[in-house]
PDB file of C-alpha atoms in Angstrom:
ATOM      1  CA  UNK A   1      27.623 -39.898 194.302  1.00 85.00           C
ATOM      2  CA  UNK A   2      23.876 -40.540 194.621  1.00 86.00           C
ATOM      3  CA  UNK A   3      23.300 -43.482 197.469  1.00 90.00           C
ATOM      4  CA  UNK A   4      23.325 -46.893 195.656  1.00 90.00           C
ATOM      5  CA  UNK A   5      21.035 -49.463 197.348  1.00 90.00           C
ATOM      6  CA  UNK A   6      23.584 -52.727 196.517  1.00 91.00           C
ATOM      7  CA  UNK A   7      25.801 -53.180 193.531  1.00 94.00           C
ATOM      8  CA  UNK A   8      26.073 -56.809 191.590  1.00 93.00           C
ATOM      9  CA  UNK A   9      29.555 -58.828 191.484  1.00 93.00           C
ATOM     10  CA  UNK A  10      30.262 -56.963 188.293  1.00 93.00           C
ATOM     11  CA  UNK A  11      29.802 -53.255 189.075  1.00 94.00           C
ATOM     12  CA  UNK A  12      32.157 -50.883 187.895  1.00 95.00           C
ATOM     13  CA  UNK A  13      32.354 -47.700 187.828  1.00 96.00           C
ATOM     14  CA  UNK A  14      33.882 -46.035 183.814  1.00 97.00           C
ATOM     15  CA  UNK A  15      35.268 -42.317 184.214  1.00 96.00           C
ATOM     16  CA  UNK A  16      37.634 -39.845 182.412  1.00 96.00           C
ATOM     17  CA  UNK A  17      40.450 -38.068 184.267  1.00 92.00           C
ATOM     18  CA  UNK A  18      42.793 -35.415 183.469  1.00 89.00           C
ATOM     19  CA  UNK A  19      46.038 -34.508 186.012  1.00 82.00           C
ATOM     20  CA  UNK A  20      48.533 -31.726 185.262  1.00 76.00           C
ATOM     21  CA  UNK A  21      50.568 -30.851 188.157  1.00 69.00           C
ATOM     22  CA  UNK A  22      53.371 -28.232 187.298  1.00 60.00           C
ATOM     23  CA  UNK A  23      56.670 -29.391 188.250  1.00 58.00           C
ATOM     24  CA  UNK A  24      55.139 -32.179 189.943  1.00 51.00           C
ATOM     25  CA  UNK A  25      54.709 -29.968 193.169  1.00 53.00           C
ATOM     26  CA  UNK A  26      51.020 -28.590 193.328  1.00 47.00           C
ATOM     27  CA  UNK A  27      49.274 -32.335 193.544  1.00 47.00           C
ATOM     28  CA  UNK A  28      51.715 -34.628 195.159  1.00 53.00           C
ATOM     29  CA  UNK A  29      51.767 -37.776 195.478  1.00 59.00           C
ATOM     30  CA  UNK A  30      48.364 -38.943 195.414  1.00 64.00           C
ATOM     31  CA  UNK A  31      46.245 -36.169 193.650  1.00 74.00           C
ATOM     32  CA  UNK A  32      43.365 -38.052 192.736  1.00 83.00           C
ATOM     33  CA  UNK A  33      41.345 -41.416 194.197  1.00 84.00           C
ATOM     34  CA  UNK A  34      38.006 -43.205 194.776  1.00 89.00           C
ATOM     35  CA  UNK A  35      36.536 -44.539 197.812  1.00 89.00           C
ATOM     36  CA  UNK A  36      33.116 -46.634 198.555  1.00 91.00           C
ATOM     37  CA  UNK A  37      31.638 -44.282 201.786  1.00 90.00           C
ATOM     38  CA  UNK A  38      29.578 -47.571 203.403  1.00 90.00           C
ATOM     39  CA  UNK A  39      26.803 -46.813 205.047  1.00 86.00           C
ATOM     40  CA  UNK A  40      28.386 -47.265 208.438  1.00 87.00           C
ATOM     41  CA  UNK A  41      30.994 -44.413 207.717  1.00 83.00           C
ATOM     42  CA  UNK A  42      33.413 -47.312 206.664  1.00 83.00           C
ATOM     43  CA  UNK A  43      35.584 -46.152 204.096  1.00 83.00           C
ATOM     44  CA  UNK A  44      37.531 -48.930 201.479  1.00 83.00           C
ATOM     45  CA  UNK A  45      39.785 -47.090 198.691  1.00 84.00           C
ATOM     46  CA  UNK A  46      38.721 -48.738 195.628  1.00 87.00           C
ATOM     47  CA  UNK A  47      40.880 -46.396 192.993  1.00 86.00           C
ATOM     48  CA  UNK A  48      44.426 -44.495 192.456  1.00 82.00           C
ATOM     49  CA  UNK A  49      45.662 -43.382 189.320  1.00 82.00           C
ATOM     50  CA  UNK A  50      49.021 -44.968 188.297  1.00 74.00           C
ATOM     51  CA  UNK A  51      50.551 -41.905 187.771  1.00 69.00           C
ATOM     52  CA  UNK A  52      50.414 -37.858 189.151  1.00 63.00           C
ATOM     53  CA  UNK A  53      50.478 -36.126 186.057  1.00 64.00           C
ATOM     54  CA  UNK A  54      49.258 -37.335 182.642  1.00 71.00           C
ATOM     55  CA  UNK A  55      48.703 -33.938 180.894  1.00 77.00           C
ATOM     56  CA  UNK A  56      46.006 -35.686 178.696  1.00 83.00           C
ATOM     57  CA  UNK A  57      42.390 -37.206 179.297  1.00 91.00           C
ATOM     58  CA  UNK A  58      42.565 -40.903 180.402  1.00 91.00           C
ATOM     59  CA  UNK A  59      39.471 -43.669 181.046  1.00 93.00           C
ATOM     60  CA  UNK A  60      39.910 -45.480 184.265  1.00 92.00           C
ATOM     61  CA  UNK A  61      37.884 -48.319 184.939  1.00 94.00           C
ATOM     62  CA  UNK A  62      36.866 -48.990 188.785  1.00 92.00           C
ATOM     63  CA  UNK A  63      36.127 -52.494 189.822  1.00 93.00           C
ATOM     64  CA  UNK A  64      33.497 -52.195 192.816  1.00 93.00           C
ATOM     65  CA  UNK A  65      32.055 -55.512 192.774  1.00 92.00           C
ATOM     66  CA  UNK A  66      29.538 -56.747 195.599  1.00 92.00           C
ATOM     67  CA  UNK A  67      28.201 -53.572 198.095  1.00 92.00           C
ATOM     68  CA  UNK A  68      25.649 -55.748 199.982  1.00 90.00           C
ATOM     69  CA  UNK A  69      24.186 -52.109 201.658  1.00 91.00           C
ATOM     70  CA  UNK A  70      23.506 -48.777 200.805  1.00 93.00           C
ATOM     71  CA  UNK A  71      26.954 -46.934 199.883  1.00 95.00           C
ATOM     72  CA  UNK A  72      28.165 -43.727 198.189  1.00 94.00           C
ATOM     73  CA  UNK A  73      31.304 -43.408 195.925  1.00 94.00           C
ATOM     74  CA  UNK A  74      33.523 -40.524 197.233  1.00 93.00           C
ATOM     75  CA  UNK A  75      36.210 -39.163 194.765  1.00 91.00           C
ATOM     76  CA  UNK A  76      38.725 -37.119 196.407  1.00 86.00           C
ATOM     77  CA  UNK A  77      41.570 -34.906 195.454  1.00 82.00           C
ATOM     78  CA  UNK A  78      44.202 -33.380 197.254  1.00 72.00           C
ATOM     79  CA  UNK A  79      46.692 -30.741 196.806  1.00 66.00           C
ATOM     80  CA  UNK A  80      50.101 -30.736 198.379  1.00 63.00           C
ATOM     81  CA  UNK A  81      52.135 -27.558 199.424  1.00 64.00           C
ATOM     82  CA  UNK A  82      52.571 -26.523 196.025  1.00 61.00           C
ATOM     83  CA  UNK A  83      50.118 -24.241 193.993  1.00 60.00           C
ATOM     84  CA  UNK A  84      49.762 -25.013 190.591  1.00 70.00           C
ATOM     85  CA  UNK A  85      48.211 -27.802 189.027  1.00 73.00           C
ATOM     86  CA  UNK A  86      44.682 -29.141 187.860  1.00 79.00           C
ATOM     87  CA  UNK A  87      42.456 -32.149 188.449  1.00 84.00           C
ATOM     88  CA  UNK A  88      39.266 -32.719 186.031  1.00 88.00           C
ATOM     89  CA  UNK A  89      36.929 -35.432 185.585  1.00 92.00           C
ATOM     90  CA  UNK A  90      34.106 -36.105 183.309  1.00 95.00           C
ATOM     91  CA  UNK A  91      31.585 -38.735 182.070  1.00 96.00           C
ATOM     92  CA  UNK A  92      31.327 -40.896 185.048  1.00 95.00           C
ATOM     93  CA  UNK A  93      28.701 -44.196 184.121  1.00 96.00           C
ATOM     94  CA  UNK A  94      28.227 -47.388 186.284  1.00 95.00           C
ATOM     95  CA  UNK A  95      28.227 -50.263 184.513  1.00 96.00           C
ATOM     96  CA  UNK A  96      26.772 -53.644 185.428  1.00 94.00           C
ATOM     97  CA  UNK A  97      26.010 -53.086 188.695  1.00 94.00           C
ATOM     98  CA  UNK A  98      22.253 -53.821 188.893  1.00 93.00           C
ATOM     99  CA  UNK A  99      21.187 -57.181 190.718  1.00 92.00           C
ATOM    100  CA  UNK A 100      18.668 -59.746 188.576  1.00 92.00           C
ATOM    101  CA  UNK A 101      15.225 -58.445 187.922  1.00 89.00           C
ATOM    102  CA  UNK A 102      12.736 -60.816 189.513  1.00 86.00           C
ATOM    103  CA  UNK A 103      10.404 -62.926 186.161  1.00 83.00           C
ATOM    104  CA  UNK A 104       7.060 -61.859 187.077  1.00 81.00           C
ATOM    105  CA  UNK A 105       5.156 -65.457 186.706  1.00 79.00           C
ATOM    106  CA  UNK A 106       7.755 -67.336 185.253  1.00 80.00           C
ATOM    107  CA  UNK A 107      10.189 -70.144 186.004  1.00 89.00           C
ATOM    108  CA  UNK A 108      13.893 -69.896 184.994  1.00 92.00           C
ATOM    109  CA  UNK A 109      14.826 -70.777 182.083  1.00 91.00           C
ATOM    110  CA  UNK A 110      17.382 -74.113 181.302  1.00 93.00           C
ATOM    111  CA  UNK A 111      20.608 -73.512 182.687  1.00 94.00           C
ATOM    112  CA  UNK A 112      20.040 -70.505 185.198  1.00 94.00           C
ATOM    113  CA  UNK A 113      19.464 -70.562 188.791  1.00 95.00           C
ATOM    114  CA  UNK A 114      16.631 -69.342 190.613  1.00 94.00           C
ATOM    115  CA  UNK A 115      16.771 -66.623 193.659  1.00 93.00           C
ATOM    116  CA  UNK A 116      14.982 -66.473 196.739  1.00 91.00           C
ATOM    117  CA  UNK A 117      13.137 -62.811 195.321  1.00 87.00           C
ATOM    118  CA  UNK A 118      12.820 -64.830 191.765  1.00 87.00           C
ATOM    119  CA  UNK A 119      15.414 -63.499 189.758  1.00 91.00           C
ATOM    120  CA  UNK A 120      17.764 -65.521 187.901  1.00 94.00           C
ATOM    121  CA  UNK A 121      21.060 -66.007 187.784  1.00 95.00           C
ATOM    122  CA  UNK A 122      23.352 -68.343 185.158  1.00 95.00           C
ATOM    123  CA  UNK A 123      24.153 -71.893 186.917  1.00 95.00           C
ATOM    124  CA  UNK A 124      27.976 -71.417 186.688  1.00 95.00           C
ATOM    125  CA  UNK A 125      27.301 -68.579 189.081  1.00 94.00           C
ATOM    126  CA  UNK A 126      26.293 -71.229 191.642  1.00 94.00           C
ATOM    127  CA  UNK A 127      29.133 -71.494 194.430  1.00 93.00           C
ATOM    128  CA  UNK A 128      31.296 -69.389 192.993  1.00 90.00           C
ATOM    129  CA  UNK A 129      31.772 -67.423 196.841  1.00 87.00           C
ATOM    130  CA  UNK A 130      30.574 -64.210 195.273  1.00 90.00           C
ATOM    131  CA  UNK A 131      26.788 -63.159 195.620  1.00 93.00           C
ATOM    132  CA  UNK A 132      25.187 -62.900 192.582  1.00 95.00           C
ATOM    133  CA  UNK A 133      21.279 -63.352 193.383  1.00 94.00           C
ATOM    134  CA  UNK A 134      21.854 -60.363 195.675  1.00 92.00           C
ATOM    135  CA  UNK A 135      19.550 -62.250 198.216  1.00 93.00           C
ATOM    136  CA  UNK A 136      22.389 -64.845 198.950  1.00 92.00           C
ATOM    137  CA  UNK A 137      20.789 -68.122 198.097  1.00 95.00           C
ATOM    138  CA  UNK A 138      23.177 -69.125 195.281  1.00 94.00           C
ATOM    139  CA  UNK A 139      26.335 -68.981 197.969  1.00 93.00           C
ATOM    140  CA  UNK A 140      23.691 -71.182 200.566  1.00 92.00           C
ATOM    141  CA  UNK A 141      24.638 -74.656 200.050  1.00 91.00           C
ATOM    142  CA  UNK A 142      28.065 -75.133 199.118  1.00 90.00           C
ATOM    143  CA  UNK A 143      29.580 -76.921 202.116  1.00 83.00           C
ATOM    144  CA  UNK A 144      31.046 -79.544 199.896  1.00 81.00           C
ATOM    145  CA  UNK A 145      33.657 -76.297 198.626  1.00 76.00           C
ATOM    146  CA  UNK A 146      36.453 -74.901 200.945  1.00 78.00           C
ATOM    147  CA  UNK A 147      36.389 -71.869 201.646  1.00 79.00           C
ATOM    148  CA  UNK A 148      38.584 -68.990 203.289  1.00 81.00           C
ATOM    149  CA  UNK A 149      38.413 -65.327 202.808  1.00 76.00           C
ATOM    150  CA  UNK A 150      41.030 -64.826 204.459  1.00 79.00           C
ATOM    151  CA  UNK A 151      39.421 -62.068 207.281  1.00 78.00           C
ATOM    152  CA  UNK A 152      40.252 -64.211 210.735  1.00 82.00           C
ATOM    153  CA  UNK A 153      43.235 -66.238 210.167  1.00 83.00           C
ATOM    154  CA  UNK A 154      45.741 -67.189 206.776  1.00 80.00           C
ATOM    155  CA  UNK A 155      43.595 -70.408 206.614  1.00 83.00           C
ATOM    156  CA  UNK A 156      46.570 -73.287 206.255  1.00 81.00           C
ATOM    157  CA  UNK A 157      48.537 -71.294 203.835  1.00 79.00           C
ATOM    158  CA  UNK A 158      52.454 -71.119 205.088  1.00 77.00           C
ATOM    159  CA  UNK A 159      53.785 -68.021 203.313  1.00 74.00           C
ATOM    160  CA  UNK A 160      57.214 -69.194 204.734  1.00 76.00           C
ATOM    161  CA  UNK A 161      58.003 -71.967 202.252  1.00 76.00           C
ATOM    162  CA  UNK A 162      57.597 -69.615 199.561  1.00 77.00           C
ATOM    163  CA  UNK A 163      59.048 -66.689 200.469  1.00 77.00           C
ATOM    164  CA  UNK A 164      61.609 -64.772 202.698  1.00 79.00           C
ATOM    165  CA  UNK A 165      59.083 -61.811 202.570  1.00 78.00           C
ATOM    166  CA  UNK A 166      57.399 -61.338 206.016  1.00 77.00           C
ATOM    167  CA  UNK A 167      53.556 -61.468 205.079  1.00 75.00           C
ATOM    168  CA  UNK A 168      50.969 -59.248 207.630  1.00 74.00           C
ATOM    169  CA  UNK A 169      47.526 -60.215 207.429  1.00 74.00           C
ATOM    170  CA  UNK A 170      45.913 -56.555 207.581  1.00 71.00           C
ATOM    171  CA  UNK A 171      42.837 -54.814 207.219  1.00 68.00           C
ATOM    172  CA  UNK A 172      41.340 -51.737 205.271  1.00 63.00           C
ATOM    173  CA  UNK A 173      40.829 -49.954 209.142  1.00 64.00           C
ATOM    174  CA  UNK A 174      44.191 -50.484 209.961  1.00 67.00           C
ATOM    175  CA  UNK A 175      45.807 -48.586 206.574  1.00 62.00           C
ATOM    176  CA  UNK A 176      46.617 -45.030 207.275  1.00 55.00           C
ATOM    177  CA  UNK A 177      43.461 -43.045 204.965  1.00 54.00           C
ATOM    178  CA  UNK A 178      46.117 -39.515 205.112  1.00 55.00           C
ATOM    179  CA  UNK A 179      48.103 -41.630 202.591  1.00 59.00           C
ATOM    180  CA  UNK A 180      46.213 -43.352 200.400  1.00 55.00           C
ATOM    181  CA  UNK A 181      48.991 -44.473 197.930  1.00 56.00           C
ATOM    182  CA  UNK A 182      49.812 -46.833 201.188  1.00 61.00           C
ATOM    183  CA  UNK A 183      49.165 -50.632 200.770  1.00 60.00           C
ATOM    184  CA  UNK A 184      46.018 -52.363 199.332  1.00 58.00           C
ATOM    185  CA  UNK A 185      42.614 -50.095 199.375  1.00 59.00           C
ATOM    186  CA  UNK A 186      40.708 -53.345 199.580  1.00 61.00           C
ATOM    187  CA  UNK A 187      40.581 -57.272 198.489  1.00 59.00           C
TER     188      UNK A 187
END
């Protein structure tokens, strides 16, 4: 895709896709999926189809939410050993994913939040851990919340009182990108 400055809590990204795979041996297993390319070279799969072959157009919907920096979206496809089968897509469209538009000379109106580059944003999105202002200032004081994402430790939750399951706390750079049917692209 074009570079994308930053994307809003909201943004997602609308497309059509078509899979035929012949036998189901020319696409394998993962034939078609979408990736956010970070600026960094960081790479978080955001998309897989649910299925390898649908012989028939479909509309996917991806979810990217909050890019804070410049990014790319990468679709990929790739082929196994086998030799017959097609990938399409068409009519790609990003929805929602610009940040408030500063008010030139105006205040908020009732029951919306001013941002630090005087945009607005709707009170309820006030502490609500996701930045909506894009500049960060409706996520600034909200000590009186707890909060965990979850990215250094399982913050008090004991996984073992629920479950027999043994839970790994893991990251995007640690999932193997040959396969990417394999665990969670992202959170």
């Amino acid at each position: 895709s074009p570079e994308m400055k930053q994307s809003s809590p909201t943004c997602r990204l609308r497309l059509r896709y078509f899979l035929f795979d012949s036998g189901h041996t020319g696409l394998g297993s993962a034939p078609l999926w979408a990736s956010i390319l970070h600026q960094d070279s960081r790479q978080a799969v955001v998309w897989r189809p649910e299925s390898s072959s649908v012989r028939s157009w479909r509309e996917a919907t991806i979810f990217l939410g909050r890019v804070s920096s410049s990014f790319r979206i990468r679709l990929h496809s790739q082929r196994s050993e086998g030799s017959k089968g097609d990938v399409a897509i068409d009519q790609l469209e990003f929805l929602g994913c610009a940040l408030p538009q500063p008010i030139p000379g105006e205040a908020c109106p009732a029951g919306m939040f001013a941002c630090h580059h005087r945009g607005c944003v709707n009170q309820l999105q006030v502490c609500d851990a996701s930045d909506d202002c894009g500049d960060g200032k409706d996520e600034e004081r909200c000590d009186f919340y707890h909060r965990c994402d979850f990215e250094s430790d399982l913050c008090g939750w004991d996984l073992r009182s629920i479950s027999k399951l043994k839970w790994i706390r893991t990251s995007q750079e640690k999932i193997s990108r040959s396969d990417p049917l394999k665990g969670p692209g992202r959170d």
